[in-house]
XYZ file of C-alpha atoms in Angstrom:
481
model
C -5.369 -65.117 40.260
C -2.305 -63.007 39.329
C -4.211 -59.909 40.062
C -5.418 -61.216 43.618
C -1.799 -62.567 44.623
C -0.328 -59.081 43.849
C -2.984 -57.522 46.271
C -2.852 -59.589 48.687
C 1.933 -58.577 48.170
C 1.092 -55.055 48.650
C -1.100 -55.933 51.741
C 1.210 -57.928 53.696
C 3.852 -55.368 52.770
C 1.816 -52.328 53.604
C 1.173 -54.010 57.159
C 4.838 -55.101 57.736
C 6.234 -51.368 56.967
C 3.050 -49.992 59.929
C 3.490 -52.695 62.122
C 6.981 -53.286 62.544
C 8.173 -49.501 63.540
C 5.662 -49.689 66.179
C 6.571 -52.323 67.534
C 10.363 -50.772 67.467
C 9.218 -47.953 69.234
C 7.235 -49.623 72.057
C 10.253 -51.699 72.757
C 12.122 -48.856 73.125
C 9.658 -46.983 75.375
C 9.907 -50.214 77.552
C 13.372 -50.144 78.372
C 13.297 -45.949 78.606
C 10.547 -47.061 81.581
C 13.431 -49.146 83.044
C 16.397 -46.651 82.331
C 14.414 -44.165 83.921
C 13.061 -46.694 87.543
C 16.586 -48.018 87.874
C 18.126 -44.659 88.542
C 15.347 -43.513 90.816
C 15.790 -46.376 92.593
C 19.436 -45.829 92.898
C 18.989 -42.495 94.131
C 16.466 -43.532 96.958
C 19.153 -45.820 98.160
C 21.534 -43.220 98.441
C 19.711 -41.118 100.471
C 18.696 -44.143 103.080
C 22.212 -44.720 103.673
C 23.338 -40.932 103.766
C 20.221 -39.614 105.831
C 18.338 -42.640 106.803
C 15.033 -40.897 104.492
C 14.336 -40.514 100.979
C 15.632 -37.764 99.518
C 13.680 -34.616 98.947
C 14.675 -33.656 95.531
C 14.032 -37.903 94.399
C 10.645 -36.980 92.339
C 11.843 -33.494 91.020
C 14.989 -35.863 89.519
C 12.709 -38.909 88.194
C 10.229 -36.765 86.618
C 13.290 -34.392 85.025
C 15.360 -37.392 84.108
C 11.751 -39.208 82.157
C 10.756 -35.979 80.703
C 14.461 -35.726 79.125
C 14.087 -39.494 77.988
C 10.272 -38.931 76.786
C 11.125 -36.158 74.539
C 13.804 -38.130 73.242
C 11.640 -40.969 72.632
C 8.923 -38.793 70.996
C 11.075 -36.951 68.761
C 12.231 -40.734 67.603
C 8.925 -42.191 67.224
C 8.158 -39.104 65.016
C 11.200 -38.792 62.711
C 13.388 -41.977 63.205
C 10.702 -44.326 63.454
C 12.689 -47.351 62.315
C 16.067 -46.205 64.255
C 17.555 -48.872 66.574
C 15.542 -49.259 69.662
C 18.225 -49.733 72.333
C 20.609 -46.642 72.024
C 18.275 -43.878 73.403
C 17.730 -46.171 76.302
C 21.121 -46.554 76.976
C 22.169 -43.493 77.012
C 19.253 -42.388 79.321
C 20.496 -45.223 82.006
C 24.155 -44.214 81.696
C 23.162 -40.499 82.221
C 20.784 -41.139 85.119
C 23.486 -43.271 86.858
C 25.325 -40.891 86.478
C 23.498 -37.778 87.850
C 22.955 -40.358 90.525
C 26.676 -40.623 91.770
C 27.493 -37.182 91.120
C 24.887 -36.333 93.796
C 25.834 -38.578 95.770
C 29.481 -37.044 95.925
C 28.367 -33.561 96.157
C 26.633 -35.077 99.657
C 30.188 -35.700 101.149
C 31.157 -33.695 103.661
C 35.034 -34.950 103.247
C 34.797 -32.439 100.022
C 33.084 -29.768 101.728
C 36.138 -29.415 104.452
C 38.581 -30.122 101.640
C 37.288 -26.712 99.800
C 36.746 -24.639 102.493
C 40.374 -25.485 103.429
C 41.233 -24.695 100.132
C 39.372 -21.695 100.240
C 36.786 -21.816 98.012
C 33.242 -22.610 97.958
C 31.640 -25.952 97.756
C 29.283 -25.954 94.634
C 27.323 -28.980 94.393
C 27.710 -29.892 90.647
C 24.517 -32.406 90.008
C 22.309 -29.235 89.167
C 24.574 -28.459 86.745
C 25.395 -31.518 85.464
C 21.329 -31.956 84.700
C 20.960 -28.991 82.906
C 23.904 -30.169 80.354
C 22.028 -33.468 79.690
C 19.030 -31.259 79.048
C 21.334 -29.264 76.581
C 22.048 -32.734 75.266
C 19.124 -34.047 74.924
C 18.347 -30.688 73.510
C 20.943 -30.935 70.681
C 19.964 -35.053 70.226
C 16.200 -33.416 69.222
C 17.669 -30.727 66.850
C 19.807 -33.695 65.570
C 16.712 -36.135 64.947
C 15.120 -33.603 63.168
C 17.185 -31.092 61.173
C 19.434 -34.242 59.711
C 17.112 -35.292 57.157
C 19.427 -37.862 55.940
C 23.030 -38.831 57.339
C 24.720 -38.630 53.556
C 23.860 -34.757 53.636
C 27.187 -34.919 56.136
C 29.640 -36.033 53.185
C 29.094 -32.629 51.598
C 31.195 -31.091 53.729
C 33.821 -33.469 54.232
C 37.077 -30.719 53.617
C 35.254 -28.053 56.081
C 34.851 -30.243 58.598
C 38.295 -30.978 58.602
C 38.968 -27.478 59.275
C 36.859 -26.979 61.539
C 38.092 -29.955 63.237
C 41.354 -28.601 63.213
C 40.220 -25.513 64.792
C 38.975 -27.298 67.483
C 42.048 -29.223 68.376
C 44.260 -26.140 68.239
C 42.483 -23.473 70.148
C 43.434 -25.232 73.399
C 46.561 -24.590 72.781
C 46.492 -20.157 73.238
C 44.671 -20.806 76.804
C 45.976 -21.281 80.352
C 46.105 -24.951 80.950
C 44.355 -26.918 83.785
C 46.276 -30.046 86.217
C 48.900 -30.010 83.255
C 47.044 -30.132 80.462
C 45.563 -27.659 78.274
C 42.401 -29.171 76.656
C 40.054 -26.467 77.606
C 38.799 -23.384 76.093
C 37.832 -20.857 78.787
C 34.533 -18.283 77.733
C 34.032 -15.375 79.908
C 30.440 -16.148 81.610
C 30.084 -19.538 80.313
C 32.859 -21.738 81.899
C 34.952 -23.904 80.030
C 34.312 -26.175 77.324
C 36.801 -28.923 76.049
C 36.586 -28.313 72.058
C 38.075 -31.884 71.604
C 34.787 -34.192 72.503
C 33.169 -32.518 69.438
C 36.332 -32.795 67.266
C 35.990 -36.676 67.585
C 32.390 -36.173 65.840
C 33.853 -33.883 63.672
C 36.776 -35.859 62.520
C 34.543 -39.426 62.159
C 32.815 -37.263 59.494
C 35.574 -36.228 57.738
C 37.571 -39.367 57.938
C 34.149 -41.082 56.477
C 34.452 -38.905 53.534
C 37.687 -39.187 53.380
C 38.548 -42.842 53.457
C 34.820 -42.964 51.241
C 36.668 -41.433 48.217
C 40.467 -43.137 49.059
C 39.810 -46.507 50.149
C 40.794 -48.154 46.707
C 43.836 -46.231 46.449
C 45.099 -47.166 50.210
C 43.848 -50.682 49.757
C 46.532 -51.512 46.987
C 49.658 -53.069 48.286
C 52.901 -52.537 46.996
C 54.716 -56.148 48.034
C 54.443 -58.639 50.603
C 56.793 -59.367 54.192
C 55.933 -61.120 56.877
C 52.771 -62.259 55.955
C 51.044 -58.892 55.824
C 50.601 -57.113 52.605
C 52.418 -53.652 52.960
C 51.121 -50.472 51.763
C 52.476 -48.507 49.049
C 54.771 -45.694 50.208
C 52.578 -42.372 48.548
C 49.478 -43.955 50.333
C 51.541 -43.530 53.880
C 50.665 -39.489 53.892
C 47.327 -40.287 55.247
C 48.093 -42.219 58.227
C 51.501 -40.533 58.637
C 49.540 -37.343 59.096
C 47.031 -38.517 61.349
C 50.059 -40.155 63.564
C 51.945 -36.600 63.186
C 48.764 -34.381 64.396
C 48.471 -37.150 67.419
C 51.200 -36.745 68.346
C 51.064 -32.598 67.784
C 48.547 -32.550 70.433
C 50.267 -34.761 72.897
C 53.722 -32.720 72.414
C 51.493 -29.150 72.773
C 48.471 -30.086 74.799
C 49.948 -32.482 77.254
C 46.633 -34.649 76.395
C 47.452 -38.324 76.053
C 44.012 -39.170 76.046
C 42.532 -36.839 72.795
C 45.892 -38.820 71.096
C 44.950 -42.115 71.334
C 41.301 -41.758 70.373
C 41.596 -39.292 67.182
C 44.525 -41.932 66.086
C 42.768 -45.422 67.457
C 39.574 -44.192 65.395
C 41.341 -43.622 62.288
C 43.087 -46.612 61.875
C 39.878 -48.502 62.578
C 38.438 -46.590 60.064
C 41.333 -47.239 57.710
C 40.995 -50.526 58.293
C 37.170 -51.157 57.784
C 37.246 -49.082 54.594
C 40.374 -51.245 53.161
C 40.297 -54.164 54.982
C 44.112 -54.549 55.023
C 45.209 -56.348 58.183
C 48.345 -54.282 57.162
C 46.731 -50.788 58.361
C 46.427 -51.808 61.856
C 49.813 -53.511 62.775
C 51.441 -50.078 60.796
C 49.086 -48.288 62.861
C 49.634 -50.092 66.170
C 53.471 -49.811 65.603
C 53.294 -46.189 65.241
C 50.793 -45.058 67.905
C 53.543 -47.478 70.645
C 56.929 -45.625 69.047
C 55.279 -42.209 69.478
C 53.828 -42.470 73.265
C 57.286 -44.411 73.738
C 59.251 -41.310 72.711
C 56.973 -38.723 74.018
C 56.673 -39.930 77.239
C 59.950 -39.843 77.601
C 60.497 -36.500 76.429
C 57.510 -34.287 77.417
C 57.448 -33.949 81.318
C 53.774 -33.830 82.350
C 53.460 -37.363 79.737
C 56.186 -38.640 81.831
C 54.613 -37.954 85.284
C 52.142 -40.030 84.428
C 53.767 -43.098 82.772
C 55.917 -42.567 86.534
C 52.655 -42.597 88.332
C 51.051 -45.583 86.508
C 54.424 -47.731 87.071
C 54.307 -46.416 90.599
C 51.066 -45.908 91.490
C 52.098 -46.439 95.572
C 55.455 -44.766 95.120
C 53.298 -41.116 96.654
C 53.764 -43.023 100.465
C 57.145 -43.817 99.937
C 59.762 -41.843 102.299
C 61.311 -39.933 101.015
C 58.843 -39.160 98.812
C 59.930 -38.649 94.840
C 59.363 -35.741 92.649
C 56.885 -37.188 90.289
C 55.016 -38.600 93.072
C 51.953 -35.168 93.145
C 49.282 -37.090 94.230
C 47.707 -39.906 95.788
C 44.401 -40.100 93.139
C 45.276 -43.372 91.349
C 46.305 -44.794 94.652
C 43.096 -44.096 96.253
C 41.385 -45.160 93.127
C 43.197 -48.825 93.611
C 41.811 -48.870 97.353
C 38.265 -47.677 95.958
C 37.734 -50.660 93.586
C 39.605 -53.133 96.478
C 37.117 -51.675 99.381
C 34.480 -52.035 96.925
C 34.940 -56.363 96.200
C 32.450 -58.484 94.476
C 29.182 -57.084 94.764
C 30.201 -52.973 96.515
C 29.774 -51.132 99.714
C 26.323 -50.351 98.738
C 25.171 -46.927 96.798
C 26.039 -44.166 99.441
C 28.663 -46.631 101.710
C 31.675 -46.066 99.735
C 34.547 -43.661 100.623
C 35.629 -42.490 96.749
C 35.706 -38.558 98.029
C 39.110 -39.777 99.445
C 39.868 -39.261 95.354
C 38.503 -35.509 96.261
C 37.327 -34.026 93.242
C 38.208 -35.894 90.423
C 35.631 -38.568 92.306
C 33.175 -37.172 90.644
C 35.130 -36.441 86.739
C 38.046 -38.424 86.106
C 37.882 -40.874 88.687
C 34.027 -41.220 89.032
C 34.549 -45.153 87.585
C 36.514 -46.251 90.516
C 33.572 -44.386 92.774
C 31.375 -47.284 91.129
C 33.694 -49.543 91.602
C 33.878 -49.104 95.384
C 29.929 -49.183 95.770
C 28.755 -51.108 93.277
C 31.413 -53.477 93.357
C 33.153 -56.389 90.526
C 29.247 -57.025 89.102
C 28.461 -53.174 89.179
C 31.555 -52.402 87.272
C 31.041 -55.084 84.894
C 27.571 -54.366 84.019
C 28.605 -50.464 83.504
C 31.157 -51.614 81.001
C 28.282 -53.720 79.184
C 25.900 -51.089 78.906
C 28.886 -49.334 77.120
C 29.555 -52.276 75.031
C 26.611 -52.761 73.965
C 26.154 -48.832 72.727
C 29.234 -49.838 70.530
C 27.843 -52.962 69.453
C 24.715 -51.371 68.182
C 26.761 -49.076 66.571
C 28.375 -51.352 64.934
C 25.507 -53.010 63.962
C 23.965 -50.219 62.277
C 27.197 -49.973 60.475
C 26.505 -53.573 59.140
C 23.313 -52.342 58.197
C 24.089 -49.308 56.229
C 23.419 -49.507 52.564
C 25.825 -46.635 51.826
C 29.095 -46.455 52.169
C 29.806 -43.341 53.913
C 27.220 -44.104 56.306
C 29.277 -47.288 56.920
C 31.756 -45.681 58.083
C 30.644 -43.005 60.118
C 29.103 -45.203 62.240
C 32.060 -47.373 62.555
C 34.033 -44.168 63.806
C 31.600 -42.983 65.908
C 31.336 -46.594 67.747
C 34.976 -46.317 67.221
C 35.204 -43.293 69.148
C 32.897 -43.913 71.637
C 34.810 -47.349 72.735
C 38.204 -46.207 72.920
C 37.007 -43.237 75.453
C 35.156 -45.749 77.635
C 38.811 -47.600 77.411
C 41.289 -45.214 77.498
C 39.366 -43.692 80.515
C 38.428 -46.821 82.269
C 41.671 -48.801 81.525
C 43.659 -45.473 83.369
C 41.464 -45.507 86.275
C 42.474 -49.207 86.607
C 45.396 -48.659 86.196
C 45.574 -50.639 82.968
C 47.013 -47.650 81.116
C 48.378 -44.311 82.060
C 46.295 -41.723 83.126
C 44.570 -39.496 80.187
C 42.428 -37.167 81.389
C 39.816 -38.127 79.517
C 35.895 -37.910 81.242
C 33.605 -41.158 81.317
C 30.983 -40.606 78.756
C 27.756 -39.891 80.343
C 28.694 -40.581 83.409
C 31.523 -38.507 84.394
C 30.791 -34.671 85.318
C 31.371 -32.338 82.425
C 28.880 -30.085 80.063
C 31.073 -30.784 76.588
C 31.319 -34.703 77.180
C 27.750 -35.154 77.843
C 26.203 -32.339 75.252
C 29.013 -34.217 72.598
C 27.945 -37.711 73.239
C 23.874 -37.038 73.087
C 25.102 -35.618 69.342
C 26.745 -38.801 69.149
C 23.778 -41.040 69.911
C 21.200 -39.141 67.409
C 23.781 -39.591 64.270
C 23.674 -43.246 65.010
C 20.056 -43.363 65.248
C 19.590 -41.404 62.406
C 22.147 -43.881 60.299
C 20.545 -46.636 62.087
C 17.032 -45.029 60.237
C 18.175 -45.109 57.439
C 19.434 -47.997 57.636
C 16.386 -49.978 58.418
C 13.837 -48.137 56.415
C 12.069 -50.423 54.044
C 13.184 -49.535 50.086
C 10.447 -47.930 48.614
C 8.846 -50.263 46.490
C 8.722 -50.195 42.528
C 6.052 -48.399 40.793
C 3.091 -50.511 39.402
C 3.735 -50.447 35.447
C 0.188 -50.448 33.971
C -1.017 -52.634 30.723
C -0.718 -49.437 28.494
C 2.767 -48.790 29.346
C 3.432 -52.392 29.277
C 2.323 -52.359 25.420
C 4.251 -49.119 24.523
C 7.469 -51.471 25.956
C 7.020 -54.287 23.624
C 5.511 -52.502 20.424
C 8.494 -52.695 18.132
């Protein structure tokens, strides 16, 4: 009897751990069907109400967009066959959406006048903006594969820190771009903005980091107000965090790269020590330095001027600050757009000219998909973090704890800090929408983004390997005295 119930253990195991992942996967090659119809769908409906026929290029883009989400899905099923089901699908819809609306804008004929006004040539940018989510999706396979196992990453915890720091810096020695200098410019390959992979970068460091630290930073020195304050050597860390913030809003004019790299830290900080402490110290600090800075540095101040005064560019006369009419016309965009949106193609969001389509390319959904369309973007985004979260829950290690709390970190206060500024909820950053917004480094960065979390989410969720049988001869060699 003993023998036969132990059999019948290892069965019921052995079909759990080949059923189950299965299961996962078909789940997730369900929803990839939908991520994949809903954007072809969208993109049929723009081209009724542009042309009154279905676009040309419509099949060309649904079987591009489904090959880029089946090869992510296959490369899954093969090595990350217990990875969370829902993040590779939800990526894939925020991508297509967003191919979707960048087309759609490089239809306008508004933008086309605007340029050759301008005196340049109109380049449509959807073409390109599909071959960078193939580069994604290109680096989210190499990702999937290469990483055998996420802990690997704590190895080099000090390099990436300097490579990290690289990244932020190199901005800094080229020409900047609408004030701020957060690009790097490569002869023949465009521009790339270094700082979406420093926030990958930096979770992995700060993950080591905080892996090795947390008891030390979790000891408190006395008690005031309620909270119990830190002592004073384990300051350094957060002090130098809040000091290279605010480096790179002083230099770089970017409020946006500020606010994440400092918002993900102290999240960090405060998941590894769980010190209520950390987060009012770090809330205090990240107010007094925008407070001062955008008060000193000029460009910073333009926009706190333009986010007070966001109508102040129609006023007569019209002052300094006042450069452009962009948040305005963002305003009218999500007024125009109401409950339920113009419609997909209806909307007049090119009045934004060309940040429609980057910066601004949330208040272009606003206008045509309306309150609901807006809302359910923002859940799709929440619910990315949410699973990310989740597998942070999940982690058995500690380091892969918190990488995945920085990288869901990350990846929420850029879909803030960018969303809130187009609402005007927050000043302007600069900041792109991830996968949504044009630009090669944001979406390449976040596709990276996605496979670490799957691959933590793997390991995460893989069944421990079970003990090995002990047999009755090594069972007797135990108990012979």
């Amino acid at each position: 009897m003993p023998s036969s119930a132990g059999n019948s253990s290892t069965t019921a195991t052995t079909t759990i751990s080949t059923v189950g992942p299965p299961s996962r996967r078909n789940t997730e090659l369900a929803l990839l069907a939908f991520a994949v119809i809903l954007p072809c769908f969208a993109y049929a409906n723009v081209g009724l109400a542009l042309n009154g026929e279905m676009p040309s290029g419509m099949l060309g883009y649904g079987l591009g967009l489904g090959l880029l989400g089946g090869v992510g899905h296959l490369v899954v099923r093969k090595f990350a066959k217990y990875a969370d089901p829902l993040l590779l699908p939800l990526a894939t819809l925020l991508n297509g959406l967003g191919l979707v609306m960048i087309w759609r804008l490089d239809q306008s004929e508004r933008l086309a006048r605007l340029a050759k006004a301008q005196g340049f040539t109109f380049q449509a940018s959807a073409p390109n903006q599909l071959m960078f989510s193939a580069l994604g999706i290109a680096l989210f396979v190499g990702v999937v594969i290469f990483l055998k196992d996420h802990r690997i990453l704590q190895r080099y915890t000090y390099i990436s820190m300097v490579v990290a720091l690289i990244l932020l810096v190199a901005p800094v020695f080229f020409p900047g771009k609408f004030g701020a200098k957060i690009w790097i410019t490569i002869p023949g390959l465009g521009s790339i903005q270094p700082g979406e992979f420093a926030k990958i970068i930096l979770a992995i460091f700060f993950a080591g980091y905080l892996m090795v630290k947390r008891d030390a930073l979790a000891l408190a020195s006395r008690r005031f107000m309620g909270l119990y304050l830190p002592r004073g050597r384990d300051l350094g860390p957060i002090l130098a965090v809040w000091a290279l913030s605010l480096v790179i809003l002083v230099f770089e004019t970017d409020l946006g790269s500020s606010l994440l790299f400092f918002g993900m830290f102290v999240v960090m900080l405060y998941v590894a020590t769980e010190r209520t402490s950390w987060i009012v110290f770090g809330l205090l600090m990240s107010a007094g330095g925008a407070a001062v800075v955008g008060s000193v540095e000029p460009h910073v101040k333009v926009r706190v001027m333009a986010w007070l005064h966001p109508f102040a560019v129609y006023d007569n006369p019209r002052p300094s600050w006042a450069t452009t009419e962009q948040i305005a016309q963002a305003m009218f965009a999500f007024g125009s757009g109401g409950v339920f949106g113009t419609g997909w193609g209806q909307g007049a969001s090119d009045l934004i000219q060309f940040a429609a389509n980057s910066d601004f390319i949330f208040a272009s959904y606003g206008e045509e998909l309306g309150l609901a369309g807006a809302m359910a973007i923002l859940l799709i985004y929440g619910l990315i973090v949410e699973r990310g979260m989740r597998t942070a829950l999940a982690a058995r290690d500690p380091f892969g704890k918190l990488l995945a709390t920085g990288l869901a970190a990350a990846f929420g206060i850029q879909v803030f800090v960018v969303a809130g500024g187009v609402m005007g909820l927050i000043p302007l950053t600069g900041m792109t929408m991830p996968f949504l917004a044009q630009g090669g480094s944001s979406v390449i960065a976040n596709w990276a983004l996605i496979a670490i979390l799957i691959k933590i989410s793997d390991t995460a969720r893989r069944p421990a390997p079970a003990p090995a049988p002990s047999t009755d001869a090594e069972m007797t060699q135990v108990v012979r005295p």
